[in-house]
Coordinates of C-alpha atoms and ligand atoms in Angstrom, one line a residue:
M910 CA -20.2 -71.0 -37.9
T911 CA -22.1 -73.4 -40.2
N912 CA -24.7 -72.7 -43.0
D913 CA -27.6 -72.6 -40.9
K914 CA -27.5 -69.0 -40.0
H915 CA -29.0 -66.2 -42.0
F916 CA -27.1 -64.8 -45.0
E917 CA -26.6 -61.4 -43.3
S918 CA -24.9 -63.1 -40.3
Q919 CA -22.9 -65.8 -42.7
V920 CA -21.3 -62.7 -44.7
I921 CA -19.7 -61.4 -41.5
H922 CA -18.9 -64.8 -39.7
A923 CA -18.8 -67.8 -42.2
G924 CA -15.6 -69.7 -42.1
Q925 CA -14.0 -67.0 -39.8
S926 CA -12.4 -67.5 -36.6
P927 CA -10.1 -65.0 -34.6
E928 CA -6.5 -65.0 -35.2
P929 CA -5.0 -67.8 -33.0
V930 CA -1.9 -65.7 -31.5
T931 CA -3.5 -62.3 -31.0
G932 CA -7.1 -62.7 -31.2
A933 CA -7.4 -60.2 -33.9
V934 CA -11.2 -60.4 -35.4
M935 CA -9.9 -59.7 -38.9
P936 CA -7.2 -61.7 -40.1
P937 CA -3.8 -60.0 -40.3
I938 CA -2.5 -59.6 -44.0
F939 CA 0.2 -62.3 -43.8
L940 CA 2.7 -61.1 -46.6
S941 CA 5.4 -63.6 -45.8
S942 CA 6.1 -65.6 -49.0
T943 CA 7.7 -68.4 -46.8
Y944 CA 7.3 -70.1 -43.3
A945 CA 9.8 -71.2 -40.9
Q946 CA 9.9 -74.9 -40.2
S947 CA 11.3 -76.4 -36.8
S948 CA 12.7 -79.5 -38.4
P949 CA 12.7 -80.6 -42.2
G950 CA 8.9 -81.1 -43.2
V951 CA 7.8 -80.0 -39.6
H952 CA 5.6 -76.9 -39.9
S953 CA 2.2 -75.5 -38.8
G954 CA 0.4 -76.3 -42.0
F955 CA 2.2 -73.3 -43.9
E956 CA 5.2 -73.7 -46.2
Y957 CA 5.1 -71.5 -49.1
T958 CA 2.3 -68.8 -50.0
R959 CA 1.6 -69.9 -53.4
S960 CA 0.3 -73.3 -51.7
H961 CA -1.1 -71.8 -48.5
N962 CA -1.5 -68.4 -46.9
P963 CA -3.6 -67.6 -43.8
T964 CA -5.1 -64.3 -45.3
R965 CA -6.2 -66.3 -48.5
Y966 CA -7.6 -69.0 -46.7
A967 CA -9.8 -66.6 -44.5
L968 CA -11.5 -65.3 -47.6
E969 CA -11.6 -68.7 -49.1
R970 CA -13.3 -70.5 -46.3
C971 CA -15.8 -67.5 -46.1
I972 CA -16.9 -67.5 -49.7
A973 CA -17.0 -71.4 -49.7
R974 CA -19.6 -71.5 -46.9
L975 CA -21.6 -68.7 -48.7
E976 CA -21.8 -70.4 -51.7
G977 CA -23.0 -73.5 -49.8
S978 CA -19.8 -75.9 -49.7
Q979 CA -20.1 -78.2 -46.6
L980 CA -16.7 -79.4 -47.0
T981 CA -14.8 -79.6 -43.6
E982 CA -11.1 -78.9 -43.0
T983 CA -10.2 -82.4 -43.1
D984 CA -11.8 -82.5 -46.6
D985 CA -10.0 -79.6 -48.0
A986 CA -7.9 -77.1 -46.2
S987 CA -10.2 -74.0 -47.3
F988 CA -13.7 -75.9 -47.6
G989 CA -13.4 -76.1 -51.4
G990 CA -13.1 -72.3 -51.7
F991 CA -10.1 -71.0 -54.0
A992 CA -9.2 -67.2 -54.5
L993 CA -7.4 -66.4 -58.0
S994 CA -5.7 -63.3 -59.3
S995 CA -8.8 -62.5 -61.5
G996 CA -12.1 -63.7 -62.7
M997 CA -10.2 -64.7 -65.9
A998 CA -7.7 -66.8 -64.0
A999 CA -10.7 -68.6 -62.3
V1000 CA -12.2 -69.6 -65.7
S1001 CA -8.9 -70.5 -66.9
T1002 CA -8.5 -72.8 -63.9
V1003 CA -11.6 -74.6 -64.5
L1004 CA -10.7 -75.1 -68.2
E1005 CA -7.1 -76.6 -67.1
L1006 CA -9.3 -79.4 -65.3
L1007 CA -10.1 -80.8 -68.9
D1008 CA -8.0 -82.5 -71.2
S1009 CA -7.1 -81.6 -74.7
G1010 CA -9.7 -82.3 -77.3
D1011 CA -12.6 -82.1 -74.7
H1012 CA -15.8 -80.4 -75.7
V1013 CA -17.5 -77.4 -73.9
V1014 CA -20.8 -76.2 -74.3
A1015 CA -21.3 -72.6 -73.0
M1016 CA -24.1 -69.9 -73.1
D1017 CA -24.0 -67.7 -76.3
D1018 CA -24.2 -64.2 -74.6
L1019 CA -21.2 -64.7 -72.5
Y1020 CA -18.9 -62.3 -70.8
G1021 CA -16.6 -60.9 -73.7
G1022 CA -13.3 -61.9 -71.8
T1023 CA -14.6 -65.5 -71.3
H1024 CA -15.4 -65.7 -75.0
R1025 CA -12.0 -64.6 -75.8
L1026 CA -10.2 -67.0 -73.4
F1027 CA -12.1 -69.8 -75.0
N1028 CA -11.9 -69.0 -78.8
K1029 CA -8.7 -67.1 -79.0
V1030 CA -6.6 -68.9 -76.3
K1031 CA -7.8 -72.3 -75.1
M1032 CA -8.9 -73.5 -78.5
R1033 CA -5.4 -73.2 -79.7
S1034 CA -3.3 -73.8 -76.6
A1035 CA -5.4 -76.7 -75.2
G1036 CA -7.2 -78.1 -78.2
L1037 CA -10.6 -77.6 -76.5
Q1038 CA -13.8 -77.4 -78.7
F1039 CA -16.5 -74.9 -77.7
T1040 CA -20.1 -74.9 -78.7
Y1041 CA -22.3 -71.7 -78.0
A1042 CA -25.9 -72.0 -77.6
D1043 CA -28.9 -69.9 -76.4
L1044 CA -29.2 -71.9 -73.1
T1045 CA -32.4 -70.0 -72.1
K1046 CA -33.9 -72.9 -74.0
L1047 CA -33.0 -76.3 -72.6
D1048 CA -33.4 -77.8 -75.9
N1049 CA -30.5 -76.1 -77.4
L1050 CA -28.4 -77.5 -74.5
K1051 CA -29.5 -81.0 -75.5
A1052 CA -28.9 -80.4 -79.0
A1053 CA -25.3 -79.1 -78.2
V1054 CA -24.0 -81.7 -76.0
T1055 CA -21.9 -84.5 -77.6
E1056 CA -20.1 -87.6 -76.2
Q1057 CA -17.0 -85.4 -76.1
T1058 CA -18.8 -82.8 -73.9
K1059 CA -17.0 -82.6 -70.5
L1060 CA -18.1 -79.1 -69.2
I1061 CA -21.1 -77.0 -69.4
W1062 CA -20.4 -73.2 -68.8
I1063 CA -23.4 -71.4 -67.6
E1064 CA -23.6 -67.6 -66.9
T1065 CA -27.0 -66.3 -65.5
P1066 CA -27.9 -63.6 -65.6
T1067 CA -25.8 -62.9 -68.7
N1068 CA -24.0 -59.9 -69.8
P1069 CA -25.2 -57.6 -71.2
M1070 CA -28.5 -59.2 -72.2
L1071 CA -29.4 -60.4 -68.8
K1072 CA -30.8 -63.6 -70.2
L1073 CA -31.4 -66.2 -67.5
V1074 CA -30.7 -70.0 -67.6
D1075 CA -32.8 -72.5 -65.6
L1076 CA -30.2 -74.0 -63.5
H1077 CA -32.4 -76.7 -62.2
G1078 CA -33.4 -77.7 -65.7
V1079 CA -29.6 -77.8 -66.5
V1080 CA -28.8 -80.2 -63.6
E1081 CA -31.8 -82.4 -64.3
F1082 CA -30.5 -82.7 -67.9
A1083 CA -26.8 -83.2 -67.3
K1084 CA -26.5 -85.1 -64.0
D1085 CA -24.8 -88.7 -64.2
K1086 CA -23.6 -87.8 -67.7
G1087 CA -20.1 -87.2 -66.3
I1088 CA -20.1 -83.6 -67.4
L1089 CA -18.7 -80.8 -65.1
L1090 CA -21.4 -78.2 -64.4
A1091 CA -20.0 -74.6 -63.9
C1092 CA -21.8 -71.5 -63.2
D1093 CA -20.5 -67.9 -63.4
N1094 CA -22.3 -66.4 -60.4
T1095 CA -20.8 -62.9 -60.7
F1096 CA -24.0 -61.0 -61.5
A1097 CA -26.4 -63.0 -58.9
T1098 CA -23.8 -63.5 -56.1
P1099 CA -24.7 -65.9 -53.4
A1100 CA -27.1 -63.3 -52.0
L1101 CA -29.6 -64.2 -54.7
Q1102 CA -28.6 -67.5 -56.3
H1103 CA -27.0 -70.9 -55.0
P1104 CA -26.0 -73.0 -58.2
L1105 CA -24.1 -75.6 -55.7
D1106 CA -27.3 -76.2 -54.0
I1107 CA -29.2 -76.9 -57.1
G1108 CA -26.5 -79.3 -58.0
F1109 CA -23.8 -77.6 -59.9
D1110 CA -20.2 -78.6 -59.3
I1111 CA -18.5 -75.3 -59.5
V1112 CA -19.3 -71.9 -59.0
M1113 CA -17.1 -69.0 -60.4
H1114 CA -16.9 -65.1 -59.5
S1115 CA -15.2 -62.3 -60.8
A1116 CA -14.8 -61.0 -57.1
T1117 CA -13.7 -57.8 -58.9
K1118 CA -17.5 -57.0 -59.0
Y1119 CA -19.9 -57.5 -56.2
L1120 CA -17.9 -59.5 -53.8
G1121 CA -15.1 -56.9 -53.7
G1122 CA -17.9 -54.2 -54.2
H1123 CA -15.8 -51.0 -54.1
S1124 CA -14.1 -51.2 -57.5
D1125 CA -10.8 -51.3 -55.8
V1126 CA -9.6 -55.0 -56.4
V1127 CA -9.3 -57.4 -59.1
A1128 CA -10.0 -61.0 -58.0
G1129 CA -11.7 -64.5 -58.9
I1130 CA -13.2 -67.2 -57.1
L1131 CA -14.0 -70.8 -57.5
V1132 CA -16.1 -72.9 -55.1
T1133 CA -16.8 -76.6 -55.1
G1134 CA -18.7 -78.8 -52.5
D1135 CA -17.2 -82.0 -54.0
K1136 CA -14.0 -83.3 -51.9
E1137 CA -12.4 -84.8 -55.2
L1138 CA -12.9 -82.0 -57.5
A1139 CA -11.6 -79.7 -54.6
E1140 CA -8.4 -81.7 -54.5
R1141 CA -8.3 -81.4 -58.5
I1142 CA -8.7 -77.5 -58.3
R1143 CA -6.3 -77.2 -55.5
F1144 CA -3.6 -79.2 -57.6
V1145 CA -4.1 -76.8 -60.6
H1146 CA -4.2 -73.6 -58.4
N1147 CA -0.9 -74.7 -56.9
S1148 CA 0.8 -76.0 -60.2
A1149 CA -0.3 -73.2 -62.4
G1150 CA -0.1 -70.7 -59.7
P1151 CA -2.8 -68.1 -60.4
V1152 CA -3.3 -67.4 -56.7
L1153 CA -4.7 -64.2 -55.2
G1154 CA -2.1 -62.1 -53.2
P1155 CA -2.6 -61.8 -49.4
F1156 CA -3.4 -58.1 -49.6
D1157 CA -6.2 -58.4 -52.3
S1158 CA -7.5 -61.4 -50.5
Y1159 CA -8.0 -59.1 -47.3
M1160 CA -9.7 -56.6 -49.6
V1161 CA -12.2 -59.0 -51.0
L1162 CA -13.0 -60.5 -47.6
R1163 CA -13.6 -57.1 -46.2
G1164 CA -16.0 -56.2 -49.2
I1165 CA -17.9 -59.5 -48.3
K1166 CA -18.7 -58.2 -44.9
T1167 CA -21.5 -55.8 -46.6
L1168 CA -22.3 -58.1 -49.4
A1169 CA -26.0 -58.7 -47.9
L1170 CA -26.6 -55.1 -47.3
R1171 CA -25.3 -54.0 -50.6
M1172 CA -27.1 -56.7 -52.7
K1173 CA -30.4 -55.6 -50.9
Q1174 CA -30.0 -51.9 -51.9
H1175 CA -28.6 -52.6 -55.5
C1176 CA -31.7 -54.9 -56.2
E1177 CA -34.3 -52.6 -54.5
S1178 CA -32.8 -49.4 -56.5
A1179 CA -32.4 -51.3 -59.7
H1180 CA -36.0 -52.8 -59.5
N1181 CA -37.3 -49.1 -59.2
I1182 CA -35.2 -47.7 -61.7
A1183 CA -36.0 -50.4 -64.2
T1184 CA -39.8 -49.8 -63.4
W1185 CA -39.3 -46.0 -64.0
L1186 CA -37.4 -46.5 -67.2
E1187 CA -40.2 -48.8 -68.6
G1188 CA -42.5 -45.9 -68.6
Q1189 CA -40.4 -43.4 -70.2
K1190 CA -40.8 -41.9 -73.7
G1191 CA -37.7 -42.6 -75.7
V1192 CA -37.0 -45.9 -74.2
Q1193 CA -37.7 -48.8 -76.6
K1194 CA -37.0 -51.7 -74.2
V1195 CA -36.0 -52.4 -70.6
I1196 CA -34.5 -55.7 -69.5
Y1197 CA -34.5 -56.4 -65.8
P1198 CA -34.9 -59.9 -64.4
S1199 CA -37.6 -58.9 -61.5
L1200 CA -40.0 -57.1 -64.1
P1201 CA -42.8 -59.3 -65.3
S1202 CA -41.7 -58.2 -68.9
H1203 CA -38.5 -60.0 -68.8
P1204 CA -38.5 -63.0 -71.1
Q1205 CA -37.5 -65.5 -68.4
H1206 CA -39.3 -63.8 -65.5
D1207 CA -40.6 -67.0 -64.4
I1208 CA -37.0 -68.4 -64.0
A1209 CA -35.8 -65.3 -61.8
Q1210 CA -38.9 -66.2 -59.6
K1211 CA -37.6 -69.7 -59.0
Q1212 CA -33.7 -69.0 -58.6
M1213 CA -33.1 -65.3 -58.0
L1214 CA -34.5 -64.6 -54.4
I1215 CA -33.7 -62.7 -51.4
D1216 CA -35.7 -63.7 -48.4
G1217 CA -38.1 -65.6 -50.8
T1218 CA -38.8 -62.7 -52.9
V1219 CA -37.5 -62.3 -56.4
A1220 CA -34.5 -60.0 -56.8
G1221 CA -33.2 -59.0 -60.1
G1222 CA -29.6 -57.9 -59.2
G1223 CA -28.0 -54.6 -59.8
M1224 CA -27.8 -54.6 -63.5
I1225 CA -30.2 -53.1 -65.8
T1226 CA -30.0 -53.1 -69.7
F1227 CA -32.2 -50.9 -71.8
I1228 CA -32.5 -49.6 -75.3
L1229 CA -33.1 -46.1 -76.5
E1230 CA -35.3 -45.4 -79.5
G1231 CA -32.7 -42.9 -81.1
G1232 CA -29.8 -45.6 -81.6
L1233 CA -26.2 -44.6 -81.5
E1234 CA -26.8 -40.8 -81.6
A1235 CA -29.2 -40.9 -78.8
S1236 CA -27.2 -43.1 -76.6
K1237 CA -24.0 -40.9 -77.1
T1238 CA -26.0 -37.8 -76.1
F1239 CA -27.5 -39.8 -73.1
L1240 CA -24.1 -41.0 -72.0
E1241 CA -22.6 -37.6 -72.2
N1242 CA -25.3 -36.2 -70.1
V1243 CA -25.3 -38.2 -66.9
S1244 CA -23.4 -37.0 -63.9
I1245 CA -23.7 -39.3 -61.1
F1246 CA -23.5 -42.4 -63.3
S1247 CA -19.8 -42.6 -64.3
L1248 CA -19.2 -43.7 -67.8
A1249 CA -17.1 -46.6 -67.4
E1250 CA -16.7 -50.4 -67.9
S1251 CA -17.0 -52.9 -64.9
L1252 CA -19.8 -53.3 -62.5
G1253 CA -20.9 -54.4 -58.9
G1254 CA -19.4 -51.4 -57.1
V1255 CA -21.0 -49.1 -54.6
E1256 CA -21.0 -46.3 -57.3
S1257 CA -23.3 -46.4 -60.2
L1258 CA -21.7 -46.8 -63.7
I1259 CA -23.0 -46.6 -67.2
E1260 CA -21.7 -48.1 -70.4
H1261 CA -22.4 -48.8 -74.0
P1262 CA -21.6 -52.3 -74.8
A1263 CA -21.5 -52.0 -78.6
I1264 CA -18.7 -49.4 -78.4
M1265 CA -17.1 -50.5 -74.9
T1266 CA -17.1 -53.8 -73.1
H1267 CA -18.5 -55.9 -76.2
A1268 CA -16.4 -54.1 -78.9
S1269 CA -14.5 -57.4 -79.5
V1270 CA -17.5 -59.3 -80.4
E1271 CA -18.0 -59.5 -84.1
P1272 CA -20.7 -57.0 -85.3
N1273 CA -23.1 -60.0 -86.9
V1274 CA -22.7 -61.9 -83.6
R1275 CA -23.3 -58.6 -81.6
Q1276 CA -26.6 -58.1 -83.7
S1277 CA -27.8 -61.7 -83.4
L1278 CA -27.5 -61.4 -79.6
G1279 CA -29.5 -58.1 -79.5
I1280 CA -26.6 -55.8 -78.6
D1281 CA -28.1 -53.0 -80.4
D1282 CA -26.4 -49.5 -81.0
G1283 CA -29.0 -47.8 -78.9
L1284 CA -28.3 -50.5 -75.9
I1285 CA -27.1 -49.2 -72.7
R1286 CA -26.1 -51.2 -69.5
I1287 CA -26.2 -49.6 -66.2
S1288 CA -24.7 -50.9 -62.9
V1289 CA -26.9 -49.5 -60.3
G1290 CA -24.8 -48.4 -57.1
I1291 CA -26.1 -47.6 -53.5
E1292 CA -26.5 -43.9 -53.9
H1293 CA -29.9 -42.5 -53.1
C1294 CA -32.4 -44.0 -55.8
G1295 CA -34.1 -40.8 -56.2
D1296 CA -30.8 -39.0 -57.2
L1297 CA -30.3 -41.6 -59.7
I1298 CA -33.6 -41.5 -61.3
A1299 CA -33.1 -37.6 -61.4
D1300 CA -29.7 -38.1 -63.2
L1301 CA -31.2 -40.4 -65.8
E1302 CA -34.2 -38.2 -66.3
H1303 CA -32.1 -35.3 -66.9
A1304 CA -29.8 -37.2 -69.6
L1305 CA -33.0 -38.7 -71.2
S1306 CA -34.5 -35.1 -71.7
K1307 CA -31.5 -34.3 -73.8
C1308 CA -32.0 -37.0 -76.3
I1309 CA -35.7 -37.1 -77.2
Ligands
PLP2368 C1 -15.7 -59.3 -65.1 C2 -16.2 -60.4 -65.3 C3 -15.5 -61.6 -65.7 C4 -13.9 -61.4 -65.5 O1 -13.4 -61.2 -64.4 P1 -12.2 -60.2 -64.1 O2 -12.1 -60.1 -62.7 O3 -12.3 -58.9 -64.8 O4 -11.0 -61.2 -64.7 C5 -16.1 -63.0 -65.8 N1 -17.5 -63.0 -65.7 C6 -18.2 -61.9 -65.7 C7 -19.7 -62.3 -65.6 C8 -17.9 -60.8 -65.5 O5 -18.6 -59.7 -65.1

């Protein structure tokens, strides 16, 4: 099935075909690490599972098509899609495409683990240089790029401030400069946002989040629509070996089948909750991309869309007036929302970035990014929206 079908059909059929021997409509979980050859070097395309695995291929081909790669099987065995052992393994694999001494420009409000990998690992082990800038303003990107810049790493929306970067603007500025453009598409997913179509070279996912969608698997994804780049990623994937196992590949593929349905519900409920929160006493500020009050609402209207209508995703960030004390009370008084890190699952989660997910970010950096002590992040699940609002209303009544 090609890319001309609607997204709801693509999530189920893209890159998929029945298993050739039995006709099974879902791929069997091929656990075998090795494959028999009929004569030395004569095999059916599978030799060793780090290099090729049919269950992993099924996932990789599916996500490759969803992200808009047009590569054929002759161009690349899995259409330019790659499944990795975690989101961080996916980020790391992109960095392995660079040479020692290369310069990377990245968004300032970056996923904490990505920031840690850049600054605490790759700077030392690979000699890479990193510059962080507020890329919501393209002038900051222009000022940060140097002759040595070989990669621009975009995250949009960011975590936890939900800042948006104008993907078209980045492409317009950086194309033909010999700089790789990569986008962490974890928050938006291909249900909303298509960086490859806009001109990005690589899309990355923590499939642990919305793609898996059920908080029961850790996985990463890379997709490129460029044949030569696919060859380079395949080489690193196989050489360094951060591949996703067959069982986890199956889990992510299974999750993706309902991605279209889930994302619609996540977005609808999150929009309703964000709108409701904005009118509540005790809430100082609400950050959500499809609200007109969002500082980059115009960018959301351009690049985060479901069926042509702006869709803000499933994450909401808000600040309580009472600071740390109020947020602790609030978090202790929710009951449907689980107080937990991570996001993107069917269940609603709530967390306190300054104490939990972003504790490793230095206090002064947190402050400059706006990660206030009263700042709360929620991952809106697909429970009944009325129940979620009632839960938040109850918790709010305890702290004002
Ligand atoms: C979770 C996350 C990652 C890291 O992915 P893991 O699967 O946890 O390794 C990277 N980027 C974003 C935006 C994330 O939310």
